[in-house]
CSV table of C-alpha atoms and ligand atoms in Angstrom, one decimal:
chain,number,residue,atom,x,y,z
A,1385,UNK,CA,5.2,-62.9,-41.9
A,1386,UNK,CA,8.4,-64.0,-41.9
A,1387,UNK,CA,11.7,-63.1,-44.1
A,1388,UNK,CA,14.8,-62.9,-44.8
A,1389,UNK,CA,16.2,-59.3,-45.1
A,1390,UNK,CA,19.6,-57.4,-47.2
A,1391,UNK,CA,20.3,-54.3,-44.7
A,1392,UNK,CA,23.5,-54.4,-46.4
A,1393,UNK,CA,25.3,-55.0,-50.2
A,1394,UNK,CA,27.7,-58.1,-49.1
A,1395,UNK,CA,25.9,-58.7,-45.9
A,1396,UNK,CA,24.1,-62.1,-45.4
A,1397,UNK,CA,20.6,-61.6,-44.5
A,1398,UNK,CA,18.7,-61.1,-41.6
A,1399,UNK,CA,15.6,-63.1,-41.1
A,1400,UNK,CA,12.9,-61.6,-39.5
A,1401,UNK,CA,9.6,-61.1,-37.9
A,1402,UNK,CA,7.3,-59.1,-38.7
A,1403,UNK,CA,3.6,-57.8,-39.6
A,1404,UNK,CA,2.0,-59.4,-43.1
A,1405,UNK,CA,2.2,-56.4,-45.1
A,1406,UNK,CA,-0.7,-54.6,-46.7
A,1407,UNK,CA,-2.1,-54.2,-50.4
A,1408,UNK,CA,-2.6,-50.8,-51.8
A,1409,UNK,CA,-4.4,-50.4,-54.3
A,1410,UNK,CA,-4.2,-52.5,-57.5
A,1411,UNK,CA,-2.5,-55.3,-55.4
A,1412,UNK,CA,-2.5,-59.2,-54.5
A,1413,UNK,CA,-0.8,-60.3,-51.9
A,1414,UNK,CA,0.7,-63.6,-52.1
A,1415,UNK,CA,1.5,-66.5,-49.4
A,1416,UNK,CA,4.7,-67.8,-50.1
A,1417,UNK,CA,4.8,-71.6,-51.6
A,1418,UNK,CA,8.8,-71.3,-54.0
A,1419,UNK,CA,10.5,-68.3,-54.3
A,1420,UNK,CA,14.5,-69.4,-56.7
A,1421,UNK,CA,17.2,-67.9,-56.3
A,1422,UNK,CA,17.7,-66.1,-60.0
A,1423,UNK,CA,22.3,-65.4,-59.9
A,1424,UNK,CA,20.3,-61.8,-60.5
A,1425,UNK,CA,19.7,-62.0,-56.7
A,1426,UNK,CA,23.2,-62.1,-56.2
A,1427,UNK,CA,23.6,-59.3,-58.4
A,1428,UNK,CA,22.2,-57.9,-55.8
A,1429,UNK,CA,23.6,-59.0,-52.8
A,1430,UNK,CA,26.5,-58.4,-54.0
A,1431,UNK,CA,26.1,-54.9,-55.3
A,1432,UNK,CA,26.9,-55.4,-58.9
A,1433,UNK,CA,23.2,-53.6,-59.5
A,1434,UNK,CA,23.8,-50.1,-57.3
A,1435,UNK,CA,21.3,-48.5,-54.6
A,1436,UNK,CA,18.8,-51.4,-54.2
A,1437,UNK,CA,15.9,-50.7,-52.0
A,1438,UNK,CA,17.2,-51.5,-48.5
A,1439,UNK,CA,16.6,-53.0,-46.2
A,1440,UNK,CA,15.3,-55.4,-48.9
A,1441,UNK,CA,13.0,-58.9,-49.2
A,1442,UNK,CA,15.6,-60.6,-52.4
A,1443,UNK,CA,14.0,-62.5,-54.7
A,1444,UNK,CA,11.5,-62.5,-57.7
A,1445,UNK,CA,10.4,-66.4,-59.1
A,1446,UNK,CA,7.7,-65.8,-56.8
A,1447,UNK,CA,4.7,-68.6,-56.8
A,1448,UNK,CA,1.9,-68.0,-54.1
A,1449,UNK,CA,-1.3,-68.8,-53.9
A,1450,UNK,CA,-3.5,-65.0,-53.3
A,1451,UNK,CA,-4.4,-64.2,-50.0
A,1452,UNK,CA,-5.3,-60.0,-49.7
A,1453,UNK,CA,-5.7,-57.7,-52.9
A,1454,UNK,CA,-7.0,-54.3,-52.4
A,1455,UNK,CA,-8.4,-52.1,-53.9
A,1456,UNK,CA,-9.7,-52.1,-57.4
A,1457,UNK,CA,-8.6,-55.6,-57.9
A,1458,UNK,CA,-11.1,-58.7,-59.3
A,1459,UNK,CA,-12.7,-60.4,-56.2
A,1460,UNK,CA,-12.7,-63.2,-58.3
A,1461,UNK,CA,-9.0,-63.7,-58.2
A,1462,UNK,CA,-8.9,-64.5,-54.3
A,1463,UNK,CA,-7.3,-67.7,-53.5
A,1464,UNK,CA,-5.4,-68.3,-57.1
A,1465,UNK,CA,-1.8,-69.0,-57.2
A,1466,UNK,CA,0.2,-67.0,-59.6
A,1467,UNK,CA,3.9,-66.4,-60.6
A,1468,UNK,CA,5.2,-63.3,-60.1
A,1469,UNK,CA,8.7,-62.0,-61.8
A,1470,UNK,CA,11.4,-59.3,-62.1
A,1471,UNK,CA,10.1,-56.6,-63.8
A,1472,UNK,CA,7.5,-55.9,-60.9
A,1473,UNK,CA,5.5,-52.9,-62.4
A,1474,UNK,CA,5.6,-50.4,-65.4
A,1475,UNK,CA,5.2,-46.4,-65.7
A,1476,UNK,CA,2.8,-47.3,-68.7
A,1477,UNK,CA,3.8,-43.5,-69.9
A,1478,UNK,CA,7.2,-43.7,-71.1
A,1479,UNK,CA,8.1,-43.7,-74.1
A,1480,UNK,CA,8.4,-46.7,-74.1
A,1481,UNK,CA,5.9,-48.0,-72.3
A,1482,UNK,CA,3.4,-46.0,-75.4
A,1483,UNK,CA,5.4,-47.7,-77.9
A,1484,UNK,CA,4.6,-51.6,-75.8
A,1485,UNK,CA,8.2,-51.9,-74.4
A,1486,UNK,CA,7.5,-52.3,-71.1
A,1487,UNK,CA,11.5,-54.3,-71.1
A,1488,UNK,CA,12.5,-50.8,-71.2
A,1489,UNK,CA,10.2,-48.7,-69.6
A,1490,UNK,CA,12.2,-45.5,-68.1
A,1491,UNK,CA,10.4,-45.6,-64.6
A,1492,UNK,CA,10.1,-49.1,-63.8
A,1493,UNK,CA,10.5,-51.6,-60.1
A,1494,UNK,CA,11.9,-55.0,-60.2
A,1495,UNK,CA,10.3,-57.5,-57.8
A,1496,UNK,CA,13.7,-58.0,-55.0
A,1497,UNK,CA,15.6,-54.9,-55.7
A,1498,UNK,CA,13.1,-51.9,-56.0
A,1499,UNK,CA,10.0,-53.5,-53.5
A,1500,UNK,CA,10.4,-56.3,-51.3
A,1501,UNK,CA,10.3,-59.9,-53.1
A,1502,UNK,CA,9.5,-63.4,-52.3
A,1503,UNK,CA,12.7,-64.9,-50.0
A,1504,UNK,CA,9.4,-64.1,-46.9
A,1505,UNK,CA,6.3,-66.1,-46.6
A,1506,UNK,CA,4.0,-63.3,-48.1
A,1507,UNK,CA,4.0,-60.7,-50.5
A,1508,UNK,CA,2.6,-57.9,-51.8
A,1509,UNK,CA,2.7,-57.2,-56.0
A,1510,UNK,CA,1.7,-55.3,-58.5
A,1511,UNK,CA,-0.8,-57.5,-59.9
A,1512,UNK,CA,-1.0,-56.6,-62.8
A,1513,UNK,CA,2.0,-58.6,-63.2
A,1514,UNK,CA,1.1,-61.7,-61.1
A,1515,UNK,CA,0.1,-63.8,-63.6
A,1516,UNK,CA,-1.7,-67.1,-63.1
A,1517,UNK,CA,-0.5,-70.5,-63.1
A,1518,UNK,CA,-1.7,-73.8,-62.8
A,1519,UNK,CA,-3.4,-74.5,-59.8
A,1520,UNK,CA,-2.5,-78.9,-59.9
A,1521,UNK,CA,1.6,-77.0,-60.5
A,1522,UNK,CA,4.6,-78.3,-58.4
A,1523,UNK,CA,5.3,-74.7,-57.0
A,1524,UNK,CA,8.9,-75.8,-56.6
A,1525,UNK,CA,8.7,-76.3,-60.4
A,1526,UNK,CA,7.1,-73.6,-61.4
A,1527,UNK,CA,9.3,-71.7,-59.5
A,1528,UNK,CA,12.7,-71.0,-61.5
A,1529,UNK,CA,10.2,-70.1,-64.6
A,1530,UNK,CA,9.7,-67.4,-63.6
A,1531,UNK,CA,12.8,-66.1,-64.5
A,1532,UNK,CA,15.3,-68.7,-65.8
A,1533,UNK,CA,11.9,-69.8,-67.4
A,1534,UNK,CA,11.4,-66.3,-68.8
A,1535,UNK,CA,14.6,-64.9,-69.3
A,1536,UNK,CA,15.9,-68.3,-71.2
A,1537,UNK,CA,12.2,-67.6,-73.6
A,1538,UNK,CA,12.7,-64.3,-74.0
A,1539,UNK,CA,16.9,-64.5,-75.9
A,1540,UNK,CA,15.8,-68.5,-77.7
A,1541,UNK,CA,13.2,-65.9,-78.6
A,1542,UNK,CA,16.3,-62.8,-79.9
A,1543,UNK,CA,18.9,-65.3,-80.9
A,1544,UNK,CA,16.3,-66.5,-84.7
A,1545,UNK,CA,14.8,-69.5,-85.7
A,1546,UNK,CA,17.7,-71.3,-86.3
A,1547,UNK,CA,18.9,-75.7,-85.9
A,1548,UNK,CA,22.1,-75.4,-84.0
A,1549,UNK,CA,21.9,-73.6,-80.5
A,1550,UNK,CA,24.6,-73.4,-78.2
A,1551,UNK,CA,24.7,-72.4,-74.6
A,1552,UNK,CA,27.0,-70.4,-72.7
A,1553,UNK,CA,27.0,-71.3,-69.3
A,1554,UNK,CA,24.4,-74.4,-67.4
A,1555,UNK,CA,22.4,-73.3,-64.5
A,1556,UNK,CA,18.8,-72.9,-64.1
A,1557,UNK,CA,17.9,-70.8,-67.5
A,1558,UNK,CA,20.2,-73.2,-69.5
A,1559,UNK,CA,19.2,-77.0,-67.9
A,1560,UNK,CA,14.9,-75.3,-68.9
A,1561,UNK,CA,15.3,-74.1,-72.6
A,1562,UNK,CA,17.8,-77.3,-73.2
A,1563,UNK,CA,14.4,-79.0,-72.8
A,1564,UNK,CA,12.4,-76.5,-75.0
A,1565,UNK,CA,14.4,-76.7,-77.5
A,1566,UNK,CA,14.9,-80.1,-77.5
A,1567,UNK,CA,10.6,-80.2,-78.0
A,1568,UNK,CA,11.0,-77.4,-81.1
A,1569,UNK,CA,13.6,-79.9,-83.0
A,1570,UNK,CA,16.2,-78.1,-82.1
A,1571,UNK,CA,20.8,-78.7,-81.0
A,1572,UNK,CA,21.5,-78.5,-78.0
A,1573,UNK,CA,24.7,-77.5,-77.1
A,1574,UNK,CA,26.3,-77.0,-73.7
A,1575,UNK,CA,29.4,-74.4,-72.6
A,1576,UNK,CA,30.3,-74.8,-69.3
A,1577,UNK,CA,33.3,-73.8,-66.8
A,1578,UNK,CA,37.0,-76.1,-68.3
A,1579,UNK,CA,35.7,-79.4,-66.5
A,1580,UNK,CA,32.6,-79.6,-65.2
A,1581,UNK,CA,31.7,-83.1,-65.7
A,1582,UNK,CA,28.5,-82.1,-63.9
A,1583,UNK,CA,26.9,-79.7,-65.6
A,1584,UNK,CA,28.1,-81.7,-69.5
A,1585,UNK,CA,26.5,-84.7,-67.9
A,1586,UNK,CA,23.1,-83.3,-66.3
A,1587,UNK,CA,22.8,-81.3,-70.5
A,1588,UNK,CA,23.5,-83.9,-71.5
A,1589,UNK,CA,21.1,-86.2,-69.9
A,1590,UNK,CA,19.0,-83.2,-70.6
A,1591,UNK,CA,18.9,-83.9,-74.3
A,1592,UNK,CA,21.6,-81.5,-75.3
A,1593,UNK,CA,23.7,-83.1,-78.4
A,1594,UNK,CA,27.8,-82.1,-77.7
A,1595,UNK,CA,29.1,-80.4,-74.5
A,1596,UNK,CA,32.3,-79.4,-73.2
A,1597,UNK,CA,34.0,-76.3,-71.0
A,1598,UNK,CA,33.4,-73.1,-72.6
A,1599,UNK,CA,36.7,-73.4,-75.0
A,1600,UNK,CA,36.0,-76.4,-76.9
A,1601,UNK,CA,35.3,-76.4,-80.0
A,1602,UNK,CA,32.0,-78.0,-80.8
A,1603,UNK,CA,32.5,-79.2,-84.9
A,1604,UNK,CA,29.5,-77.8,-86.4
A,1605,UNK,CA,29.7,-73.8,-87.0
A,1606,UNK,CA,26.5,-73.2,-84.9
A,1607,UNK,CA,23.1,-70.9,-85.8
A,1608,UNK,CA,22.8,-68.8,-82.3
A,1609,UNK,CA,24.8,-68.3,-79.0
A,1610,UNK,CA,23.1,-67.7,-75.4
A,1611,UNK,CA,25.5,-67.1,-73.0
A,1612,UNK,CA,24.2,-67.1,-69.7
A,1613,UNK,CA,27.0,-67.3,-67.5
A,1614,UNK,CA,28.7,-63.6,-66.4
A,1615,UNK,CA,31.4,-63.6,-67.7
A,1616,UNK,CA,32.7,-61.1,-71.0
A,1617,UNK,CA,35.1,-63.3,-71.9
A,1618,UNK,CA,32.2,-66.0,-72.8
A,1619,UNK,CA,31.5,-62.9,-76.0
A,1620,UNK,CA,34.8,-63.8,-78.3
A,1621,UNK,CA,34.4,-67.4,-77.7
A,1622,UNK,CA,30.6,-67.3,-78.1
A,1623,UNK,CA,31.2,-65.0,-80.9
A,1624,UNK,CA,33.6,-67.6,-82.4
A,1625,UNK,CA,31.5,-70.6,-82.2
A,1626,UNK,CA,28.2,-69.2,-84.2
A,1627,UNK,CA,28.2,-68.8,-88.5
A,1628,UNK,CA,28.3,-65.9,-91.1
A,1629,UNK,CA,25.3,-64.1,-89.4
A,1630,UNK,CA,24.5,-66.1,-86.2
A,1631,UNK,CA,23.3,-64.2,-82.8
A,1632,UNK,CA,25.3,-64.2,-80.0
A,1633,UNK,CA,22.3,-63.1,-76.9
A,1634,UNK,CA,23.9,-62.2,-73.7
A,1635,UNK,CA,20.5,-62.8,-71.9
A,1636,UNK,CA,22.0,-61.7,-68.2
A,1637,UNK,CA,21.9,-58.3,-66.2
A,1638,UNK,CA,25.0,-58.0,-65.6
A,1639,UNK,CA,28.4,-59.4,-67.1
A,1640,UNK,CA,32.2,-58.6,-66.2
A,1641,UNK,CA,33.5,-56.9,-69.4
A,1642,UNK,CA,33.6,-58.0,-72.2
A,1643,UNK,CA,37.7,-57.8,-73.4
A,1644,UNK,CA,38.2,-56.4,-76.9
A,1645,UNK,CA,38.0,-58.8,-79.7
A,1646,UNK,CA,39.9,-58.3,-83.0
A,1647,UNK,CA,36.9,-56.7,-85.4
A,1648,UNK,CA,36.7,-60.2,-88.0
A,1649,UNK,CA,35.4,-62.5,-85.6
A,1650,UNK,CA,31.9,-60.0,-85.7
A,1651,UNK,CA,31.9,-59.7,-89.5
A,1652,UNK,CA,29.6,-61.2,-91.9
A,1653,UNK,CA,27.4,-60.0,-90.2
A,1654,UNK,CA,27.1,-61.6,-87.1
A,1655,UNK,CA,25.0,-59.7,-84.5
A,1656,UNK,CA,25.6,-59.3,-81.1
A,1657,UNK,CA,22.3,-58.5,-78.8
A,1658,UNK,CA,20.9,-59.0,-75.2
A,1659,UNK,CA,18.2,-59.0,-74.0
A,1660,UNK,CA,16.6,-56.6,-70.9
A,1661,UNK,CA,14.3,-58.0,-68.6
A,1662,UNK,CA,10.7,-60.2,-69.5
A,1663,UNK,CA,7.7,-59.0,-70.5
A,1664,UNK,CA,3.4,-59.7,-69.4
A,1665,UNK,CA,3.8,-60.7,-73.2
A,1666,UNK,CA,6.8,-62.6,-73.3
A,1667,UNK,CA,4.8,-64.3,-70.1
A,1668,UNK,CA,1.8,-65.4,-72.0
A,1669,UNK,CA,3.3,-66.9,-74.4
A,1670,UNK,CA,5.7,-69.5,-71.9
A,1671,UNK,CA,4.1,-70.6,-69.7
A,1672,UNK,CA,2.1,-72.7,-72.0
A,1673,UNK,CA,4.8,-74.2,-74.0
A,1674,UNK,CA,6.5,-74.7,-71.4
A,1675,UNK,CA,3.3,-77.8,-70.3
A,1676,UNK,CA,3.6,-78.7,-74.0
A,1677,UNK,CA,6.8,-79.7,-74.0
A,1678,UNK,CA,6.1,-81.2,-70.4
A,1679,UNK,CA,9.4,-79.0,-68.9
A,1680,UNK,CA,10.5,-80.4,-65.5
A,1681,UNK,CA,13.0,-78.4,-63.8
A,1682,UNK,CA,15.7,-79.3,-61.3
A,1683,UNK,CA,15.3,-77.8,-58.0
A,1684,UNK,CA,17.1,-77.7,-54.3
A,1685,UNK,CA,15.2,-77.4,-51.5
A,1686,UNK,CA,16.4,-75.4,-49.0
A,1687,UNK,CA,14.1,-73.7,-46.3
A,1688,UNK,CA,13.8,-69.7,-45.8
A,1689,UNK,CA,15.4,-69.5,-43.0
A,1690,UNK,CA,18.1,-70.9,-44.8
A,1691,UNK,CA,18.2,-68.7,-47.8
A,1692,UNK,CA,22.9,-67.6,-47.0
A,1693,UNK,CA,23.2,-71.3,-47.6
A,1694,UNK,CA,21.0,-70.9,-51.6
A,1695,UNK,CA,23.2,-68.6,-52.2
A,1696,UNK,CA,26.3,-69.7,-52.1
A,1697,UNK,CA,26.1,-72.6,-53.3
A,1698,UNK,CA,24.3,-70.4,-56.4
A,1699,UNK,CA,28.0,-68.9,-56.0
A,1700,UNK,CA,29.9,-71.9,-56.3
A,1701,UNK,CA,28.3,-73.8,-59.2
A,1702,UNK,CA,27.9,-76.6,-56.7
A,1703,UNK,CA,24.3,-76.9,-57.6
A,1704,UNK,CA,22.8,-78.4,-60.5
A,1705,UNK,CA,19.3,-76.5,-62.3
A,1706,UNK,CA,18.4,-73.9,-59.8
A,1707,UNK,CA,17.8,-73.6,-55.1
A,1708,UNK,CA,13.7,-73.0,-54.4
A,1709,UNK,CA,13.5,-71.5,-51.1
A,1710,UNK,CA,10.5,-72.3,-49.1
A,1711,UNK,CA,8.4,-71.0,-46.2
A,1712,UNK,CA,8.5,-73.5,-42.8
A,1713,UNK,CA,5.4,-74.8,-42.9
A,1714,UNK,CA,2.9,-74.2,-39.7
B,2736,ZN,ZN1,7.2,-46.9,-68.3
B,2737,ZN,ZN1,16.1,-63.3,-62.3
């Protein structure tokens, strides 16, 4: 197999070749077709998330075809296309697993963090966390759905059923969620970095009714806001933008510190909540909805060996939509 490996926090990934991994009991091996790059990968590489497995193959928005089965896995799955997400394994025994809240499992494994991920030609995954995907769809287009899409969907569920939804940070997740919201008949208000006209135009092209910078005021109170950018300063900005009783959802796994703020912007029964991980239930709901809503992801494709360039472009905000890595053919 070929892979891009993180040996040390803060260092570039290194291209390697080594023996193909073998699936253990209850596991699958996937021949990777595409793996999208998520902001969480930046947090892993930068050390914002503590104690990753090292050396590590990052990447948790994996689409591929099952090419080997471990013991105990249904033989009918061989050759099927699956997606592998961030939540790679749950213990099944802790109090959270027992109460069917696997997103909060005390002993989880995360793809591309505590187990090897998809910046590679092959990856081994827990068969229970490989979601069947449409064999006829474009794998490049599917890959960003595995995290940006699923976490976007989970965030939207937390945001409630309001009509006016603010999205802070207009990257991979927001561009998918905008299409879902428009399909549901909601109004999307897109908040970007100041002066990021390209992202604002991209939001409007996807059907947002308003786009501006995070300090601008859309002049109507929002029912809910979802923050995808890892910027704590956006929390008070989003709270100010939502109406009484409205909800602000923090959709990221990491955020810079939230500044102190006057209580009055939370008062009025506004709610501030976070989202932790996806669940298999989210996937069962989301993939059919993404298909019905005819979600089209906007991708920039990089050969696997250029993972460092993809990471740098994501970090610098040079991307529209999502970066996707593809193994070289041959
Ligand atoms: Zn558990
Ligand atoms: Zn992710």
